[in-house]
Amino acid sequence: MYKLSGKLKLFSIVLMVLGLVGLTYGFLNTPSTVEDVKEILAAQESHHGGEAAMSEHEDTNKESFVDQARGEEGFADATMEHHEQQMDEQHHGNHLEHVLHQLQTKPWSATLVSAFFFFMIALGALVFYAIQYVAQAGWSPVLFRVIEGITSYLLPGSIIVVLIVLLAGTHFYPWQNEELVAGDKILQGKSGFLNFPFFVIRAIIYLLGWNLYRYFSRKNSAQESATDLKPYRKNFKISVFFLLFFIVTESLMSWDWFMSMTPHWYSTLFAWYVFASMFVSAITVIALVTIYLKSKGLADFINNSHLHDLAKFMFAFSIFWTYLWFDQFMLIWYANMPEEVVYFVLRIQEYNLLFFGMLVLNFVFPILILMNSDFKRVPWFIVIAGIAILVGHYIDIFLLVMPSTVGLNWSFGITEIASISFFLGLFILVVGTGLSKVKLHPEGNPFIEESEHYHY
Amino acid sequence: MSSHYEAPIREPLVIGEKSYHDISVDVGAPVLGKANKSWWIVFTIALVAFLWGLGCIIYTVSTGIGVWGLNKTIGWAWDITNFVWWVGIGHAGTLISAVLLLFRQKWRMAVNRSAEAMTIFAVVQAGLFPIIHMGRPWLAYWVLPIPNQFGSLWVNFNSPLLWDVFAISTYLSVSLVFWWTGLLPDFAMIRDRSVKPFQKKIYTLLSFGWSGRTKDWQRFEEVSLVLAGLATPLVLSVHTIVSFDFATSVVPGWHSTIFPPYFVAGAIFSGFAMVQTLLIVMRKVSNLEDYITLLHIEYMNKVILLTGGIVSIAYITEYFIGWYSGSSYENYTYLSYGAATGPYWWAFWALITCNFIVPLTLWVKKLRRNIMWTFVVALVINIGMWFERFNIIVVDLSKGRTPSGWTMFQPTFVDIGIFIGTIGFFFVLFLLYARTFPVIAQAEVKTILKSSGQRYKRIRESGESLAGAAIDERTSGKYVSGEDANQTKNNE
């Protein structure tokens, strides 16, 4: 039986408190008027004083995004900045208004990135769990309690994410600005889907569906016994329907929560790309938690063949993520259609290091480290690769949100770190508590014996 | 890798009282025996279709592409539709042999050999189209980056059509090597069992002197695993590259980022449908019902359901994003309101019916385990996936950005003749294969016999010992009961 140690509990609470303090600071410290923005920009200018040649260029950039390859403001920022430009026009072409809006959005975005990152780990783990049931996997039942522990974060995590998404309003979603929609034919065309009431209803449906499956599967799985196959069969069935529900709602969720941040832009692959990120991070966390529990001597029934399999999944889905990343990027780069390419122009121009650095963390590093089958059995290697993957996918989510919401005015500072700290603390606390509720060794699953004797 | 313990809840994969010897006999029978009349009849039909197709190809190449129904707007139609269709079919083979090997699916062992054969024969058919749809196919070697006397004039590596050349040729070569490696122990089994000197000579050559030593097996397994690891990204990338032919363009309906994974899912979907079509017949005519069981058919139906589901989600995505984009051009793409009601409405509804509605019946367990119904659904999917490619290619091209270029496509008898010819050629190859190759990977099936064979499962469940249970009186000469074997073991 695992018990969340007092030390870890204290640690996670400290993380959360520090995070909360940092977030409060972040929210309170946003400029509230154009005058504040002027001051901030002036401060930045004096800061860059030595690089006078650069600063002029930077300033124009700071105020409105210019596609450097095309050398114009036209197409490329049309979708991204349309919203702000329209607002600017109403305010007599004041670019500062636009910067103000982005700066006010910053703490919101920072919160969403971390909140979604930890939430998607729980959701991804739940999907992995459902797949193991549906596939009647013989190796993984020993991991079920561990995975259930991780998915216990789903309920708080999903509620927080949904609240952020619903409360963020025009900070994230320009299409919620009625004035803007009134002047935008394209957004009017989309209003059948992108309207607030429907948006709320959809979010609630996802929330309910995912959490109900998590609740019932956990309940059934705890009831499994060697003599009665009923709970197992029930779980099998609901897992099938959950996966069906998930593939649909995951697509909708990605369009709703992320794609609609730049409501003119669209990509058909987008939802699957988000899924890949979610799935690989979740498998990584399953492996890391397993290694942690094993190091405490609490999971001796999990052997290094199980770790090997998890590491193989980390390896394979890192490649899969890269495959989808490349498909989306290359096809848009190749066709170079102005209405689409803006998405990547902004990311490559303004987030260059993160954009390409994430490929090293998410692809190059894991593929090199986890290629060797002996390495995949060494906890130390899995941890190293796992940290790289998690950092990489945090950046991935960061790049999903930040360019679309705060654009050029991004930074990585107190607010961002505080939000990671808060949600990491909450994640440790909730998962630790979830893990300590039942015995870690699942009994009664019809494949448990196969799984215990599993050797690769 | 595979322990002998198996959860009792799993259904047996080899049914009947099979021993190792029985497997050799059953798998060897079609190869060592003689072809019957119906084989010859079917073979003749396939051959005639092939020759007719060959005639059409020669006619096209010698007269010009104008004998096809293509026009200035629709420059790709049946040629590339058939190409993508055949490549797609070929994907199930590699999926079964490589991906299912990585996922340690024991049931793949009864179906992988035929699926791989199907892959290779389908890729051969696919490979014809890139050549014969060229205006000047005799200059086809120019696609290769070979140093030459035009000041070393090279190819442009930016074209997905060139990537296709590399993808398809690599795919064919790797699939062939993978298939042949797996065949070595089986050819050796046929070699050892054949009595006719000529036949023995042939299988001696084919089996490369396989003698089945421990070291050989060790390396054999390693090679299989490495090849499976390489073939998995390969199989994904090949159809991805095929999808790039469309997705890299700026044609409305073609330019879509979901194409790569969606084409791959569609390929597996159609490929498994073809495997079902072939194996349902094969298990009957070659008496392999004990190896390719109802369970195998159900598992394959489940894969069809899964990939069909993924394809359906992609359809919905395409349809939705087409609307969401707000682009007026997107209203004429293959999955749009315009397509459903336009001049190609029948092709649109054929696609929806065959790929979405009919496969939904497989959710019902009774139908999933009904062989006749499976056969029908598999055929319908094959037709539906042809329509999917036809719609993507022809419907999207027929109504492009300028209405003055809008037109329809009408195939000629040559278009149709070549397609029929490739079907004929495919069956010629497959029928010859079914008579000369061990159609079930017997060496692999033997590795799961004790864990998943019905007989051994029964012995295990009744609490008896498996020791000596594999001894067959036909090979050992003398019947040794389980008890005796235990005795011998104890004496040792």
Tab-separated table of C-alpha atoms in Angstrom, chain A residues 22-262:
chain	number	residue	atom	x	y	z
A	22	GLY	CA	3.123	33.998	-8.362
A	23	LEU	CA	-0.111	33.791	-10.316
A	24	THR	CA	-1.725	36.478	-8.208
A	25	TYR	CA	1.280	38.646	-8.856
A	26	GLY	CA	0.953	37.896	-12.560
A	27	PHE	CA	-2.705	38.804	-12.712
A	28	LEU	CA	-2.330	41.950	-10.607
A	29	ASN	CA	0.693	43.131	-12.493
A	30	THR	CA	-0.914	43.406	-15.902
A	31	PRO	CA	-1.197	46.909	-17.277
A	32	SER	CA	-4.703	48.258	-17.148
A	33	THR	CA	-4.406	51.309	-19.366
A	34	VAL	CA	-2.612	52.336	-22.521
A	35	GLU	CA	-0.468	54.641	-20.427
A	36	ASP	CA	0.929	51.653	-18.538
A	37	VAL	CA	1.790	49.992	-21.815
A	38	LYS	CA	3.642	53.108	-22.929
A	39	GLU	CA	5.689	52.967	-19.756
A	40	ILE	CA	6.488	49.312	-20.226
A	41	LEU	CA	7.555	49.838	-23.798
A	42	ALA	CA	9.635	52.843	-22.793
A	43	ALA	CA	11.311	50.788	-20.100
A	44	GLN	CA	12.061	48.096	-22.627
A	45	GLU	CA	13.486	50.685	-24.992
A	46	SER	CA	15.821	52.132	-22.411
A	47	HIS	CA	16.797	48.608	-21.524
A	48	HIS	CA	17.799	48.012	-25.115
A	49	GLY	CA	19.503	51.401	-25.205
A	50	GLY	CA	22.852	50.032	-26.259
A	51	GLU	CA	21.382	48.368	-29.315
A	52	ALA	CA	19.882	51.429	-30.876
A	53	ALA	CA	20.019	50.007	-34.380
A	54	MET	CA	18.014	47.003	-33.327
A	55	SER	CA	15.469	48.777	-31.238
A	56	GLU	CA	13.644	50.586	-33.981
A	57	HIS	CA	13.122	47.375	-35.811
A	58	GLU	CA	12.071	45.625	-32.673
A	59	ASP	CA	9.623	48.318	-31.796
A	60	THR	CA	7.782	48.077	-35.056
A	61	ASN	CA	7.690	44.387	-34.490
A	62	LYS	CA	6.420	44.748	-31.002
A	63	GLU	CA	3.495	46.754	-32.120
A	64	SER	CA	2.357	44.810	-35.096
A	65	PHE	CA	3.508	41.603	-36.549
A	66	VAL	CA	5.346	41.719	-39.869
A	67	ASP	CA	5.925	38.631	-41.924
A	68	GLN	CA	9.639	38.971	-42.598
A	69	ALA	CA	9.705	36.564	-45.507
A	70	ARG	CA	6.990	38.452	-47.334
A	71	GLY	CA	8.036	41.775	-45.899
A	72	GLU	CA	4.514	42.936	-45.424
A	73	GLU	CA	1.829	43.211	-42.885
A	74	GLY	CA	-0.844	42.047	-45.259
A	75	PHE	CA	-1.809	38.410	-45.467
A	76	ALA	CA	0.313	36.883	-42.832
A	77	ASP	CA	-1.053	38.693	-39.873
A	78	ALA	CA	-4.512	38.974	-41.266
A	79	THR	CA	-5.879	36.114	-39.285
A	80	MET	CA	-3.786	36.569	-36.231
A	81	GLU	CA	-4.170	40.269	-35.733
A	82	HIS	CA	-7.433	40.875	-37.390
A	83	HIS	CA	-9.172	41.076	-34.103
A	84	GLU	CA	-6.802	43.606	-32.617
A	85	GLN	CA	-6.558	45.621	-35.794
A	86	GLN	CA	-10.253	46.053	-35.862
A	87	MET	CA	-10.213	47.159	-32.301
A	88	ASP	CA	-7.362	49.492	-33.089
A	89	GLU	CA	-9.259	51.068	-35.901
A	90	GLN	CA	-12.062	51.816	-33.551
A	91	HIS	CA	-9.557	53.391	-31.230
A	92	HIS	CA	-8.116	55.515	-33.993
A	93	GLY	CA	-5.442	53.121	-35.071
A	94	ASN	CA	-3.733	52.869	-31.736
A	95	HIS	CA	-1.372	49.948	-31.710
A	96	LEU	CA	-0.846	50.294	-28.012
A	97	GLU	CA	-4.365	49.119	-27.414
A	98	HIS	CA	-3.415	45.885	-29.059
A	99	VAL	CA	-0.296	45.431	-26.957
A	100	LEU	CA	-2.344	46.163	-23.885
A	101	HIS	CA	-4.764	43.419	-24.730
A	102	GLN	CA	-1.981	40.918	-25.252
A	103	LEU	CA	-0.290	41.825	-21.999
A	104	GLN	CA	-3.548	41.423	-20.138
A	105	THR	CA	-3.964	38.002	-21.706
A	106	LYS	CA	-0.543	36.799	-20.629
A	107	PRO	CA	-1.377	35.427	-17.156
A	108	TRP	CA	-4.468	33.741	-18.571
A	109	SER	CA	-2.405	32.009	-21.204
A	110	ALA	CA	0.272	30.994	-18.738
A	111	THR	CA	-2.386	29.420	-16.527
A	112	LEU	CA	-4.041	27.585	-19.371
A	113	VAL	CA	-0.764	26.147	-20.669
A	114	SER	CA	0.090	24.513	-17.356
A	115	ALA	CA	-3.470	23.591	-16.488
A	116	PHE	CA	-3.948	21.880	-19.820
A	117	PHE	CA	-0.547	20.240	-19.713
A	118	PHE	CA	-1.264	18.408	-16.469
A	119	PHE	CA	-4.870	17.742	-17.386
A	120	MET	CA	-3.916	16.172	-20.700
A	121	ILE	CA	-1.574	13.799	-18.898
A	122	ALA	CA	-4.508	12.489	-16.874
A	123	LEU	CA	-6.745	12.291	-19.932
A	124	GLY	CA	-4.055	10.619	-22.031
A	125	ALA	CA	-3.471	8.075	-19.274
A	126	LEU	CA	-7.180	7.344	-19.250
A	127	VAL	CA	-7.108	6.698	-22.992
A	128	PHE	CA	-4.097	4.441	-22.606
A	129	TYR	CA	-5.972	2.578	-19.899
A	130	ALA	CA	-9.051	2.139	-22.075
A	131	ILE	CA	-6.917	0.890	-24.935
A	132	GLN	CA	-5.290	-1.703	-22.681
A	133	TYR	CA	-8.727	-3.001	-21.761
A	134	VAL	CA	-10.043	-3.060	-25.296
A	135	ALA	CA	-6.909	-4.708	-26.637
A	136	GLN	CA	-7.046	-7.343	-23.889
A	137	ALA	CA	-3.407	-6.658	-23.262
A	138	GLY	CA	-1.675	-9.369	-21.320
A	139	TRP	CA	1.291	-7.324	-20.142
A	140	SER	CA	-0.253	-4.223	-18.653
A	141	PRO	CA	-2.848	-5.170	-16.009
A	142	VAL	CA	-0.203	-4.865	-13.285
A	143	LEU	CA	-0.060	-1.179	-14.128
A	144	PHE	CA	-3.775	-0.534	-13.826
A	145	ARG	CA	-3.733	0.847	-10.293
A	146	VAL	CA	-0.867	3.142	-11.177
A	147	ILE	CA	-2.731	4.464	-14.194
A	148	GLU	CA	-5.924	4.867	-12.176
A	149	GLY	CA	-3.918	6.863	-9.650
A	150	ILE	CA	-2.782	9.213	-12.392
A	151	THR	CA	-6.256	9.578	-13.828
A	152	SER	CA	-7.557	10.662	-10.436
A	153	TYR	CA	-6.240	14.072	-11.470
A	154	LEU	CA	-8.781	14.105	-14.298
A	155	LEU	CA	-11.670	15.479	-12.238
A	156	PRO	CA	-9.985	18.531	-10.687
A	157	GLY	CA	-7.806	19.028	-13.759
A	158	SER	CA	-10.660	19.002	-16.229
A	159	ILE	CA	-12.843	21.281	-14.132
A	160	ILE	CA	-10.058	23.849	-13.847
A	161	VAL	CA	-9.313	23.746	-17.577
A	162	VAL	CA	-12.958	24.082	-18.510
A	163	LEU	CA	-13.370	26.999	-16.098
A	164	ILE	CA	-10.354	28.789	-17.550
A	165	VAL	CA	-11.573	28.211	-21.083
A	166	LEU	CA	-15.084	29.394	-20.302
A	167	LEU	CA	-14.035	32.425	-18.294
A	168	ALA	CA	-11.233	33.607	-20.529
A	169	GLY	CA	-13.604	35.212	-23.007
A	170	THR	CA	-11.931	37.469	-25.535
A	171	HIS	CA	-8.580	36.957	-23.888
A	172	PHE	CA	-8.382	33.753	-25.859
A	173	TYR	CA	-11.260	33.777	-28.267
A	174	PRO	CA	-11.653	36.756	-30.561
A	175	TRP	CA	-14.875	35.258	-31.871
A	176	GLN	CA	-16.487	36.006	-28.509
A	177	ASN	CA	-16.106	39.695	-29.257
A	178	GLU	CA	-19.453	40.728	-30.713
A	179	GLU	CA	-18.173	43.956	-32.212
A	180	LEU	CA	-15.503	42.064	-34.066
A	181	VAL	CA	-17.857	39.400	-35.380
A	182	ALA	CA	-20.212	42.090	-36.604
A	183	GLY	CA	-17.485	43.377	-38.885
A	184	ASP	CA	-16.075	40.045	-39.998
A	185	LYS	CA	-17.845	38.001	-42.655
A	186	ILE	CA	-15.744	34.887	-42.064
A	187	LEU	CA	-16.464	34.834	-38.355
A	188	GLN	CA	-20.150	35.353	-39.028
A	189	GLY	CA	-20.044	32.284	-41.235
A	190	LYS	CA	-18.596	30.275	-38.355
A	191	SER	CA	-20.952	31.549	-35.707
A	192	GLY	CA	-23.120	28.447	-36.055
A	193	PHE	CA	-20.281	26.609	-34.322
A	194	LEU	CA	-18.308	29.359	-32.649
A	195	ASN	CA	-20.926	30.835	-30.366
A	196	PHE	CA	-20.723	30.982	-26.618
A	197	PRO	CA	-23.758	28.900	-25.514
A	198	PHE	CA	-22.854	26.008	-27.813
A	199	PHE	CA	-19.239	26.326	-26.700
A	200	VAL	CA	-20.303	25.920	-23.071
A	201	ILE	CA	-22.550	22.972	-23.833
A	202	ARG	CA	-19.790	21.182	-25.688
A	203	ALA	CA	-17.287	21.749	-22.893
A	204	ILE	CA	-19.735	20.326	-20.365
A	205	ILE	CA	-20.357	17.269	-22.511
A	206	TYR	CA	-16.639	16.511	-22.742
A	207	LEU	CA	-16.230	17.040	-19.039
A	208	LEU	CA	-19.090	14.730	-18.158
A	209	GLY	CA	-18.172	12.003	-20.638
A	210	TRP	CA	-14.542	11.722	-19.651
A	211	ASN	CA	-15.160	11.856	-15.923
A	212	LEU	CA	-18.038	9.413	-15.997
A	213	TYR	CA	-15.894	6.854	-17.773
A	214	ARG	CA	-13.104	7.405	-15.297
A	215	TYR	CA	-15.535	6.970	-12.401
A	216	PHE	CA	-17.185	3.791	-13.650
A	217	SER	CA	-14.065	2.114	-14.967
A	218	ARG	CA	-12.360	2.642	-11.642
A	219	LYS	CA	-15.370	1.272	-9.834
A	220	ASN	CA	-15.594	-1.821	-12.017
A	221	SER	CA	-11.915	-2.459	-11.968
A	222	ALA	CA	-11.904	-2.423	-8.171
A	223	GLN	CA	-14.677	-5.024	-8.184
A	224	GLU	CA	-12.880	-7.429	-10.497
A	225	SER	CA	-12.438	-10.867	-9.022
A	226	ALA	CA	-11.159	-14.196	-10.194
A	227	THR	CA	-14.567	-15.819	-9.940
A	228	ASP	CA	-16.796	-13.178	-11.410
A	229	LEU	CA	-16.027	-11.880	-14.888
A	230	LYS	CA	-18.928	-9.460	-14.935
A	231	PRO	CA	-17.110	-6.280	-13.842
A	232	TYR	CA	-14.351	-7.056	-16.309
A	233	ARG	CA	-16.788	-7.454	-19.176
A	234	LYS	CA	-18.556	-4.257	-18.192
A	235	ASN	CA	-15.271	-2.419	-18.206
A	236	PHE	CA	-14.405	-3.838	-21.581
A	237	LYS	CA	-17.647	-2.578	-23.018
A	238	ILE	CA	-17.540	0.906	-21.553
A	239	SER	CA	-13.914	1.233	-22.628
A	240	VAL	CA	-14.914	0.603	-26.239
A	241	PHE	CA	-17.573	3.268	-26.078
A	242	PHE	CA	-15.308	5.650	-24.225
A	243	LEU	CA	-12.706	5.396	-26.972
A	244	LEU	CA	-15.376	6.120	-29.538
A	245	PHE	CA	-16.596	9.079	-27.514
A	246	PHE	CA	-13.069	10.252	-26.934
A	247	ILE	CA	-11.956	10.338	-30.557
A	248	VAL	CA	-14.906	12.574	-31.396
A	249	THR	CA	-14.731	14.838	-28.361
A	250	GLU	CA	-10.971	15.136	-28.556
A	251	SER	CA	-11.284	16.526	-32.065
A	252	LEU	CA	-13.972	18.947	-30.994
A	253	MET	CA	-12.055	19.936	-27.896
A	254	SER	CA	-8.937	20.803	-29.888
A	255	TRP	CA	-10.930	22.898	-32.330
A	256	ASP	CA	-12.850	24.579	-29.544
A	257	TRP	CA	-10.125	25.350	-27.085
A	258	PHE	CA	-7.078	25.855	-29.255
A	259	MET	CA	-7.838	26.184	-32.946
A	260	SER	CA	-10.493	28.832	-32.347
A	261	MET	CA	-7.906	31.065	-30.670
A	262	THR	CA	-6.956	32.044	-34.224
